[in-house]
Short mmCIF file of C-alpha atoms and ligand atoms in Angstrom, two decimals:
data_model
loop_
_atom_site.label_atom_id
_atom_site.label_comp_id
_atom_site.label_asym_id
_atom_site.label_seq_id
_atom_site.Cartn_x
_atom_site.Cartn_y
_atom_site.Cartn_z
CA MET A 1 29.92 -8.71 -2.30
CA PRO A 2 29.07 -5.60 -4.39
CA SER A 3 30.62 -2.31 -3.19
CA TYR A 4 27.22 -0.81 -2.44
CA GLN A 5 24.09 -2.41 -1.09
CA ARG A 6 20.65 -0.98 -0.48
CA PRO A 7 20.12 0.34 3.06
CA PRO A 8 18.67 -2.17 5.57
CA GLY A 9 14.90 -2.36 5.45
CA THR A 10 14.57 -1.17 1.85
CA LEU A 11 13.62 -3.14 -1.25
CA ASP A 12 14.54 -3.23 -4.91
CA ILE A 13 11.38 -4.16 -6.74
CA LEU A 14 12.67 -5.94 -9.82
CA PRO A 15 10.82 -6.12 -13.15
CA GLU A 16 9.72 -9.71 -12.45
CA GLU A 17 7.93 -8.49 -9.29
CA GLN A 18 6.21 -5.56 -10.95
CA PRO A 19 3.12 -7.44 -12.20
CA TYR A 20 2.05 -7.95 -8.57
CA TRP A 21 2.50 -4.26 -7.85
CA THR A 22 0.70 -3.16 -10.99
CA ARG A 23 -2.21 -5.45 -10.14
CA VAL A 24 -2.48 -4.16 -6.56
CA ARG A 25 -2.16 -0.49 -7.54
CA HIS A 26 -4.71 -0.77 -10.34
CA HIS A 27 -7.19 -2.67 -8.22
CA ALA A 28 -6.85 -0.22 -5.31
CA THR A 29 -7.28 2.81 -7.58
CA HIS A 30 -10.23 1.21 -9.35
CA LEU A 31 -12.10 0.42 -6.11
CA ALA A 32 -11.34 3.82 -4.58
CA GLU A 33 -12.69 5.63 -7.62
CA LEU A 34 -15.71 3.32 -7.77
CA ALA A 35 -16.54 4.48 -4.24
CA GLY A 36 -16.07 8.16 -5.10
CA PHE A 37 -12.65 8.69 -3.52
CA GLU A 38 -10.49 11.33 -5.21
CA ARG A 39 -6.72 11.21 -5.34
CA LEU A 40 -4.68 13.53 -3.15
CA ASP A 41 -0.88 13.67 -3.38
CA ILE A 42 1.00 15.28 -0.54
CA PRO A 43 4.75 15.85 0.02
CA ILE A 44 6.94 12.99 1.12
CA PHE A 45 8.20 15.21 3.95
CA GLU A 46 6.32 17.54 6.27
CA ALA A 47 7.13 19.76 9.25
CA THR A 48 8.04 17.33 12.05
CA GLU A 49 5.42 19.03 14.22
CA VAL A 50 2.60 17.70 11.98
CA PHE A 51 3.48 14.11 12.91
CA ALA A 52 4.62 14.81 16.47
CA ARG A 53 1.29 16.47 17.30
CA GLY A 54 -0.88 14.34 15.05
CA ILE A 55 0.42 10.85 15.80
CA GLY A 56 1.44 11.85 19.32
CA GLU A 57 4.63 12.24 21.36
CA GLY A 58 5.18 9.04 23.30
CA THR A 59 4.15 6.73 20.45
CA ASP A 60 6.79 4.40 19.01
CA VAL A 61 6.37 6.01 15.59
CA VAL A 62 7.16 9.52 16.84
CA ASP A 63 9.69 8.63 19.54
CA LYS A 64 11.68 5.92 17.80
CA GLU A 65 10.85 5.55 14.14
CA MET A 66 10.83 8.91 12.38
CA TYR A 67 13.40 9.90 9.79
CA SER A 68 13.75 13.51 10.92
CA PHE A 69 16.28 16.07 9.74
CA THR A 70 16.98 19.78 9.65
CA ASP A 71 17.17 21.21 6.13
CA LYS A 72 19.60 23.87 4.97
CA GLY A 73 17.04 26.55 5.90
CA GLY A 74 16.91 25.29 9.49
CA ARG A 75 13.44 23.70 9.18
CA ASP A 76 12.66 20.57 11.19
CA LEU A 77 11.29 18.09 8.68
CA THR A 78 10.35 14.40 8.72
CA LEU A 79 9.91 11.83 5.98
CA ARG A 80 6.26 10.82 6.29
CA PRO A 81 5.81 7.74 8.49
CA GLU A 82 2.14 7.61 7.39
CA PHE A 83 -0.36 9.68 5.40
CA THR A 84 -3.16 10.60 7.79
CA ALA A 85 -1.58 13.59 9.58
CA GLY A 86 -0.34 15.02 6.25
CA VAL A 87 -3.73 14.49 4.58
CA VAL A 88 -5.48 16.34 7.40
CA ARG A 89 -2.87 19.14 7.21
CA ALA A 90 -3.57 19.41 3.44
CA TYR A 91 -7.35 19.33 4.02
CA ILE A 92 -7.09 22.30 6.35
CA GLU A 93 -4.45 24.24 4.41
CA ASN A 94 -6.25 23.93 1.07
CA GLY A 95 -9.69 24.75 2.45
CA LEU A 96 -11.14 21.36 1.55
CA HIS A 97 -13.40 21.75 4.60
CA VAL A 98 -15.45 24.34 2.70
CA GLU A 99 -15.94 22.00 -0.27
CA VAL A 100 -18.69 19.41 -0.39
CA GLN A 101 -18.51 17.15 2.68
CA PRO A 102 -17.51 14.50 3.33
CA GLN A 103 -14.23 14.66 1.42
CA LYS A 104 -13.18 11.20 0.31
CA LEU A 105 -9.48 11.17 -0.42
CA TYR A 106 -7.02 8.46 -1.33
CA SER A 107 -3.24 8.54 -1.63
CA MET A 108 -0.52 6.08 -2.45
CA GLY A 109 3.24 6.18 -2.10
CA PRO A 110 6.34 5.55 -0.02
CA THR A 111 6.34 5.96 3.75
CA PHE A 112 9.30 5.69 6.12
CA ARG A 113 9.76 4.26 9.59
CA TYR A 114 12.96 3.31 11.37
CA ASP A 115 11.46 -0.06 12.22
CA ARG A 116 13.35 -3.32 12.94
CA PRO A 117 13.62 -4.90 9.48
CA GLN A 118 12.12 -8.38 9.10
CA ALA A 119 9.70 -10.15 6.78
CA GLY A 120 6.91 -7.70 6.01
CA ARG A 121 8.53 -4.91 8.03
CA TYR A 122 10.62 -2.37 6.18
CA ARG A 123 12.07 1.08 6.67
CA GLN A 124 10.71 2.28 3.36
CA PHE A 125 7.33 0.77 2.55
CA THR A 126 4.35 1.71 0.42
CA GLN A 127 0.95 2.65 1.74
CA PHE A 128 -2.38 2.89 0.00
CA ASN A 129 -4.32 5.28 2.21
CA ALA A 130 -7.98 6.30 2.21
CA GLU A 131 -9.70 8.88 4.40
CA ILE A 132 -13.25 10.20 4.73
CA LEU A 133 -13.21 13.65 6.32
CA GLY A 134 -16.14 15.70 7.59
CA GLU A 135 -18.64 13.02 8.58
CA GLN A 136 -19.29 11.11 11.79
CA ASP A 137 -21.88 8.72 10.41
CA PRO A 138 -20.76 5.12 11.07
CA ALA A 139 -21.62 4.49 7.42
CA ALA A 140 -18.32 6.30 6.69
CA ASP A 141 -16.46 3.78 8.87
CA LEU A 142 -18.25 1.02 6.98
CA GLU A 143 -17.25 2.48 3.59
CA ILE A 144 -13.60 2.54 4.64
CA MET A 145 -13.81 -1.04 5.86
CA THR A 146 -15.60 -2.37 2.78
CA LEU A 147 -13.01 -0.67 0.59
CA VAL A 148 -10.16 -2.67 2.13
CA TRP A 149 -12.20 -5.85 2.35
CA ASP A 150 -13.05 -5.68 -1.35
CA LEU A 151 -9.45 -4.89 -2.17
CA TYR A 152 -8.21 -8.08 -0.50
CA ALA A 153 -11.09 -10.21 -1.72
CA GLY A 154 -10.61 -9.01 -5.31
CA LEU A 155 -6.93 -9.92 -5.14
CA GLY A 156 -7.79 -13.48 -4.17
CA ILE A 157 -7.02 -13.31 -0.44
CA PRO A 158 -9.48 -15.65 1.32
CA ASP A 159 -10.77 -16.04 4.90
CA LEU A 160 -10.96 -12.36 5.67
CA GLU A 161 -11.91 -11.10 9.11
CA PHE A 162 -11.66 -7.72 10.79
CA GLN A 163 -10.24 -7.28 14.28
CA LEU A 164 -12.52 -4.62 15.70
CA ASN A 165 -12.67 -2.44 18.79
CA SER A 166 -13.82 0.97 19.93
CA THR A 167 -11.42 3.23 21.82
CA GLY A 168 -14.12 5.64 22.97
CA CYS A 169 -13.76 9.40 22.97
CA PRO A 170 -12.31 12.10 25.24
CA ARG A 171 -15.57 12.02 27.19
CA CYS A 172 -15.66 8.32 28.08
CA ARG A 173 -12.03 7.22 27.75
CA PRO A 174 -10.71 8.91 30.94
CA LYS A 175 -13.09 6.85 33.05
CA TYR A 176 -11.84 3.68 31.40
CA VAL A 177 -8.20 4.71 31.79
CA GLU A 178 -8.84 5.25 35.49
CA ALA A 179 -10.34 1.76 35.81
CA LEU A 180 -7.48 0.24 33.84
CA LYS A 181 -4.87 1.98 35.97
CA SER A 182 -6.40 0.94 39.26
CA TYR A 183 -6.71 -2.66 37.99
CA TYR A 184 -3.02 -2.58 37.02
CA GLN A 185 -2.09 -1.14 40.40
CA GLU A 186 -3.50 -4.30 41.96
CA HIS A 187 -1.11 -6.31 39.77
CA ASP A 188 1.89 -4.06 40.03
CA ASP A 189 4.22 -6.90 41.07
CA ASP A 190 3.35 -9.06 38.09
CA ILE A 191 3.69 -6.69 35.15
CA CYS A 192 6.73 -5.90 33.01
CA GLU A 193 8.82 -2.73 33.21
CA ASP A 194 7.52 -1.51 29.84
CA CYS A 195 3.92 -1.73 31.03
CA ARG A 196 4.78 0.24 34.12
CA ARG A 197 6.12 2.96 31.85
CA ARG A 198 3.16 2.67 29.48
CA LEU A 199 0.72 3.22 32.34
CA GLU A 200 2.29 6.64 32.84
CA ARG A 201 2.61 7.77 29.23
CA SER A 202 -0.04 5.94 27.17
CA PRO A 203 -2.02 3.59 29.39
CA LEU A 204 -4.14 1.95 26.66
CA ARG A 205 -1.01 0.49 25.16
CA VAL A 206 -0.56 -1.94 28.06
CA LEU A 207 -3.22 -3.98 26.28
CA ASP A 208 -0.86 -4.41 23.34
CA CYS A 209 2.01 -5.84 25.44
CA LYS A 210 3.57 -9.03 24.08
CA GLU A 211 5.39 -10.09 27.32
CA GLU A 212 4.34 -13.52 28.50
CA ARG A 213 3.90 -12.47 32.13
CA CYS A 214 1.47 -9.69 31.18
CA GLN A 215 -0.86 -11.93 29.16
CA PRO A 216 -3.12 -13.23 31.97
CA ILE A 217 -3.35 -9.71 33.34
CA ILE A 218 -4.44 -8.33 29.99
CA GLU A 219 -6.92 -11.17 29.64
CA ASN A 220 -8.79 -10.12 32.78
CA ALA A 221 -8.37 -6.36 32.40
CA PRO A 222 -11.47 -4.14 32.24
CA ARG A 223 -12.77 -3.75 28.69
CA ILE A 224 -13.26 -0.38 27.10
CA VAL A 225 -16.54 -1.38 25.45
CA ASP A 226 -18.05 -1.55 28.95
CA TYR A 227 -17.14 2.10 29.55
CA LEU A 228 -18.32 3.73 26.31
CA CYS A 229 -20.59 6.78 26.52
CA ASP A 230 -24.00 6.57 24.80
CA GLU A 231 -22.74 8.22 21.63
CA CYS A 232 -19.74 5.90 21.27
CA ARG A 233 -21.81 2.85 22.16
CA GLU A 234 -24.45 3.69 19.55
CA HIS A 235 -21.80 4.41 16.94
CA PHE A 236 -20.13 1.06 17.60
CA ALA A 237 -23.45 -0.81 17.57
CA SER A 238 -24.48 0.75 14.24
CA LEU A 239 -21.15 -0.08 12.65
CA ARG A 240 -21.43 -3.72 13.73
CA GLU A 241 -24.99 -3.84 12.43
CA TYR A 242 -23.82 -2.51 9.03
CA LEU A 243 -20.94 -5.00 8.91
CA ASP A 244 -23.42 -7.82 9.59
CA LEU A 245 -25.75 -6.40 6.96
CA LEU A 246 -23.04 -6.55 4.30
CA ASP A 247 -21.60 -9.83 5.52
CA ARG A 248 -18.15 -8.56 6.42
CA ARG A 249 -16.84 -10.79 9.19
CA TYR A 250 -15.28 -9.30 12.32
CA VAL A 251 -14.21 -10.37 15.77
CA LEU A 252 -14.31 -8.03 18.72
CA ASN A 253 -10.76 -7.64 19.96
CA HIS A 254 -10.67 -5.83 23.29
CA ARG A 255 -6.89 -5.59 23.14
CA LEU A 256 -6.80 -3.75 19.85
CA VAL A 257 -5.71 -0.17 20.60
CA ARG A 258 -3.37 0.63 17.67
CA GLY A 259 -0.10 2.48 17.96
CA LEU A 260 -1.11 6.02 17.01
CA ASP A 261 -2.66 8.48 19.46
CA TYR A 262 -5.26 10.16 17.26
CA TYR A 263 -7.86 7.38 17.32
CA THR A 264 -11.34 7.84 18.74
CA LYS A 265 -14.21 5.34 18.57
CA THR A 266 -13.61 2.73 15.83
CA VAL A 267 -10.26 0.95 15.41
CA PHE A 268 -9.74 -2.06 13.20
CA GLU A 269 -7.14 -4.22 11.49
CA VAL A 270 -7.04 -7.14 9.09
CA TRP A 271 -4.40 -9.72 9.92
CA ALA A 272 -2.58 -11.87 7.44
CA SER A 273 -2.50 -15.55 8.19
CA GLY A 274 0.87 -16.36 6.69
CA ILE A 275 3.29 -13.52 7.35
CA GLY A 276 3.81 -13.57 11.08
CA ALA A 277 1.64 -12.88 14.09
CA GLN A 278 2.61 -9.22 14.25
CA SER A 279 1.70 -8.47 10.70
CA ALA A 280 -1.44 -6.53 10.03
CA LEU A 281 -2.38 -6.29 6.38
CA CYS A 282 -3.97 -2.94 7.14
CA GLY A 283 -4.99 -0.77 10.04
CA GLY A 284 -7.32 2.13 10.50
CA GLY A 285 -10.00 3.84 12.45
CA ARG A 286 -11.71 7.06 13.39
CA TYR A 287 -9.88 10.22 14.52
CA ASP A 288 -12.49 12.88 15.27
CA GLY A 289 -10.10 15.21 17.11
CA LEU A 290 -7.16 15.26 14.70
CA ALA A 291 -8.11 18.26 12.55
CA GLU A 292 -8.55 20.45 15.62
CA LEU A 293 -5.28 19.22 17.04
CA LEU A 294 -3.60 20.42 13.84
CA GLY A 295 -5.21 23.86 14.10
CA GLY A 296 -8.23 23.25 11.85
CA PRO A 297 -11.97 23.31 12.41
CA GLU A 298 -13.65 20.47 14.28
CA THR A 299 -13.77 17.71 11.65
CA PRO A 300 -14.59 14.07 12.17
CA GLY A 301 -12.57 11.62 10.10
CA VAL A 302 -12.05 7.94 9.50
CA GLY A 303 -9.53 6.11 7.36
CA VAL A 304 -7.26 3.19 6.70
CA ALA A 305 -3.78 2.46 5.41
CA ILE A 306 -2.71 -0.70 3.69
CA GLY A 307 0.90 -1.83 3.37
CA LEU A 308 1.34 -2.91 -0.24
CA GLU A 309 4.46 -5.00 0.45
CA ARG A 310 2.41 -7.18 2.78
CA ILE A 311 -0.30 -7.71 0.17
CA VAL A 312 2.28 -8.71 -2.42
CA MET A 313 3.87 -11.14 0.09
CA THR A 314 0.48 -12.64 0.84
CA MET A 315 -0.40 -13.00 -2.84
CA LYS A 316 2.87 -14.85 -3.43
CA GLU A 317 2.32 -17.13 -0.47
CA LEU A 318 -1.15 -17.95 -1.70
CA GLU A 319 0.21 -18.40 -5.22
CA VAL A 320 -2.17 -15.79 -6.60
CA GLN A 321 -0.90 -15.01 -10.09
CA PRO A 322 -1.08 -11.42 -11.34
CA PRO A 323 -1.77 -10.84 -15.04
CA ALA A 324 1.38 -11.11 -17.18
CA PRO A 325 2.88 -7.74 -18.07
CA ARG A 326 2.37 -6.50 -21.64
CA THR A 327 5.66 -6.83 -23.46
CA PRO A 328 6.32 -6.35 -27.20
CA LYS A 329 5.36 -9.30 -29.37
CA ILE A 330 7.56 -8.31 -32.32
CA PHE A 331 11.33 -8.36 -32.68
CA LEU A 332 13.19 -6.56 -35.47
CA ALA A 333 16.33 -8.32 -36.70
CA TYR A 334 18.51 -7.22 -39.62
CA LEU A 335 21.78 -7.81 -41.41
CA GLY A 336 23.76 -4.89 -42.84
CA ASP A 337 23.69 -1.12 -42.53
CA ARG A 338 20.84 -0.26 -44.88
CA PRO A 339 18.52 -2.96 -43.43
CA ARG A 340 19.42 -1.68 -39.95
CA GLN A 341 18.25 1.81 -40.98
CA GLU A 342 15.05 0.40 -42.48
CA SER A 343 14.45 -1.55 -39.24
CA LEU A 344 14.82 1.63 -37.22
CA LYS A 345 12.19 3.30 -39.42
CA LEU A 346 9.93 0.30 -39.04
CA MET A 347 10.37 0.40 -35.25
CA ASP A 348 9.31 4.05 -35.26
CA GLN A 349 6.26 3.43 -37.48
CA LEU A 350 5.04 0.47 -35.43
CA ARG A 351 5.32 2.30 -32.11
CA HIS A 352 3.42 5.24 -33.58
CA VAL A 353 0.48 2.94 -34.29
CA ASP A 354 0.74 1.55 -30.74
CA VAL A 355 2.36 -1.74 -31.64
CA GLY A 356 5.06 -2.79 -29.17
CA VAL A 357 8.34 -3.81 -30.74
CA TYR A 358 11.92 -4.69 -29.78
CA PHE A 359 14.75 -3.49 -32.01
CA ALA A 360 17.91 -5.58 -31.98
CA ILE A 361 20.16 -3.05 -30.27
CA GLY A 362 23.91 -3.66 -30.62
CA ARG A 363 26.39 -2.99 -33.40
CA ASP A 364 27.69 -5.72 -35.73
CA ARG A 365 25.58 -8.52 -34.35
CA GLY A 366 25.12 -11.74 -36.27
CA LEU A 367 21.62 -12.89 -37.15
CA ARG A 368 21.99 -15.89 -34.88
CA SER A 369 22.60 -13.74 -31.79
CA GLN A 370 19.61 -11.56 -32.70
CA LEU A 371 17.33 -14.58 -33.09
CA ARG A 372 18.54 -15.94 -29.78
CA GLU A 373 17.54 -12.68 -28.15
CA ALA A 374 14.14 -12.78 -29.89
CA ASP A 375 13.61 -16.25 -28.49
CA LYS A 376 14.46 -15.18 -24.93
CA ARG A 377 12.18 -12.16 -25.18
CA ASP A 378 9.33 -14.49 -25.93
CA VAL A 379 7.99 -12.61 -28.97
CA ARG A 380 5.45 -13.95 -31.45
CA TYR A 381 7.07 -12.67 -34.66
CA THR A 382 10.57 -11.78 -35.72
CA VAL A 383 10.94 -9.56 -38.76
CA ILE A 384 14.18 -10.18 -40.63
CA LEU A 385 15.51 -7.56 -43.02
CA GLY A 386 18.62 -8.07 -45.15
CA GLU A 387 19.83 -6.70 -48.49
CA ASN A 388 17.86 -9.42 -50.31
CA GLU A 389 14.64 -8.45 -48.58
CA LEU A 390 15.12 -4.78 -49.42
CA GLU A 391 15.76 -5.66 -53.08
CA SER A 392 12.71 -7.88 -53.36
CA GLY A 393 10.57 -5.43 -51.37
CA LYS A 394 9.49 -8.21 -49.01
CA ALA A 395 10.42 -8.81 -45.36
CA THR A 396 10.88 -12.27 -43.94
CA VAL A 397 8.59 -12.73 -40.93
CA ARG A 398 9.23 -15.71 -38.72
CA ASP A 399 6.45 -17.11 -36.57
CA MET A 400 8.39 -17.93 -33.40
CA LYS A 401 5.92 -20.57 -32.26
CA SER A 402 5.71 -22.69 -35.40
CA GLY A 403 9.04 -21.66 -36.95
CA ASP A 404 7.23 -20.96 -40.28
CA GLN A 405 8.51 -18.04 -42.36
CA THR A 406 6.34 -15.78 -44.52
CA ASP A 407 7.30 -13.06 -46.97
CA VAL A 408 5.36 -9.87 -46.37
CA ASP A 409 5.33 -6.86 -48.70
CA LEU A 410 7.32 -4.08 -47.02
CA LYS A 411 4.62 -1.53 -47.85
CA LEU A 412 1.99 -3.64 -46.07
CA LEU A 413 4.19 -4.77 -43.20
CA VAL A 414 3.01 -2.28 -40.53
CA THR A 415 -0.65 -3.09 -41.20
CA TRP A 416 0.05 -6.83 -41.39
CA LEU A 417 1.89 -6.85 -38.06
CA SER A 418 -0.60 -4.61 -36.26
CA GLU A 419 -3.41 -6.93 -37.30
CA LYS A 420 -1.52 -9.99 -36.09
CA VAL A 421 -0.59 -8.85 -32.55
P1 HAM B 1 -0.47 1.72 10.71
O1 HAM B 1 -1.16 0.58 11.37
O2 HAM B 1 0.64 2.34 11.42
O3 HAM B 1 -1.61 2.80 10.42
O4 HAM B 1 0.02 1.28 9.28
C1 HAM B 1 -0.91 0.78 8.33
C2 HAM B 1 -0.31 -0.38 7.57
O5 HAM B 1 0.93 0.00 6.99
C3 HAM B 1 0.03 -1.61 8.40
O6 HAM B 1 -1.11 -2.39 8.63
C4 HAM B 1 1.01 -2.31 7.50
O7 HAM B 1 0.34 -3.01 6.46
C5 HAM B 1 1.76 -1.15 6.90
N1 HAM B 1 3.02 -0.93 7.62
C6 HAM B 1 3.22 -0.23 8.74
N2 HAM B 1 4.53 -0.24 9.10
C7 HAM B 1 5.16 -1.00 8.18
C8 HAM B 1 6.51 -1.40 7.97
N3 HAM B 1 7.51 -1.01 8.78
N4 HAM B 1 6.79 -2.18 6.90
C9 HAM B 1 5.82 -2.57 6.05
N5 HAM B 1 4.53 -2.22 6.19
C10 HAM B 1 4.20 -1.44 7.23
C11 HAM B 1 -1.38 3.99 9.80
O8 HAM B 1 -0.39 4.26 9.17
C12 HAM B 1 -2.59 4.93 9.85
N6 HAM B 1 -2.20 6.20 9.21
C13 HAM B 1 -3.80 4.30 9.20
C14 HAM B 1 -4.98 5.20 9.17
C15 HAM B 1 -5.40 5.93 8.11
N7 HAM B 1 -5.78 5.45 10.19
C16 HAM B 1 -6.70 6.33 9.80
N8 HAM B 1 -6.47 6.64 8.54
#
């Protein structure tokens, strides 16, 4: 057992894993920019208030999962458990609301939640996040949803389907909550303790209960779509029409309420088939009241966040291969001090013309050990320099596939190698 281990719920992403990450990051950035999203980077920590107000007191994220601390200046800060509240804070603070609307912003980086660690659930994880701020057109919801759909499809994840619901707005939701509460009152003896508490603090979340005894009750509970006001109903209908138009499959999921308080109207998730029932590949929705809640002007918004760890897990399960990383194809071996110096110069020259190269690092190594390393590094050519080669003005270049050796004029060596690899 090593003396130190990484904290529970964190990952070391080793070099052999990096090709998956590079592929996902590049693909996400490419699609975001193709759709006119611009990158926004925000701090990893914010005033705790931003999340407490934005995500909502009473949510699991705020009540149980935040990494909060007081800094040496007495400020209450929190490691971001998500991007949305911070992005909206930055939108207001930097006056992005007076720029061209809507603002389409994407971000990517570590997020932190004191969650129960298990497969696909970590305490430090990575989100790719996209938001469209300043527009209530359901076409904005559609753009967010096509972005994630295309991301998964382009990475080779098949059988996609959105879980979709509308959570209404402050005008129509209270009527639904009333109906839900009175329905639950009729079943008070049959529900779990947690649901009883939820009914007081955040009633919609009873629909998300996993307790066996609550399942039949949820099944027959009133559905929010039957209580939507005209505006919310039309918004939801248009979005579904657009999804049909572009052939993005969805199922209406009346239980989908999501765990963050800022949502209005659209909420959606994409579930992974292989990594456990609780694992959403992504989640998002509309949050038309969030900017005001954070002290900004009235600004509609819609967005999504994708957990990159879960995509990588899914790719591995599906045996989707990422492109191999680009590693140097040339190895420089040498024998003796002067050849070692010449090899160092050669290394420098090759890298300056953008040719990747390994130098045989290590003092007093025999040629055999250097060639063994070259073999393990899977290079195409090994250049061997010794006193003889320097005298004759020709390097020995070994083709590592065929084992053939060629003499190449030292003056032409950089050009020769750069043409070969
Ligand atoms: P969320 O559903 O809390 O939404 O998280 C989005 C995604 O982050 C999840 O679907 C999952 O892939 C990943 N995720 C969440 N928690 C963990 C964890 N403990 N370990 C690994 N992955 C995790 C949000 O964060 C909203 N801000 C999304 C949004 C953006 N809504 C509007 N705009």
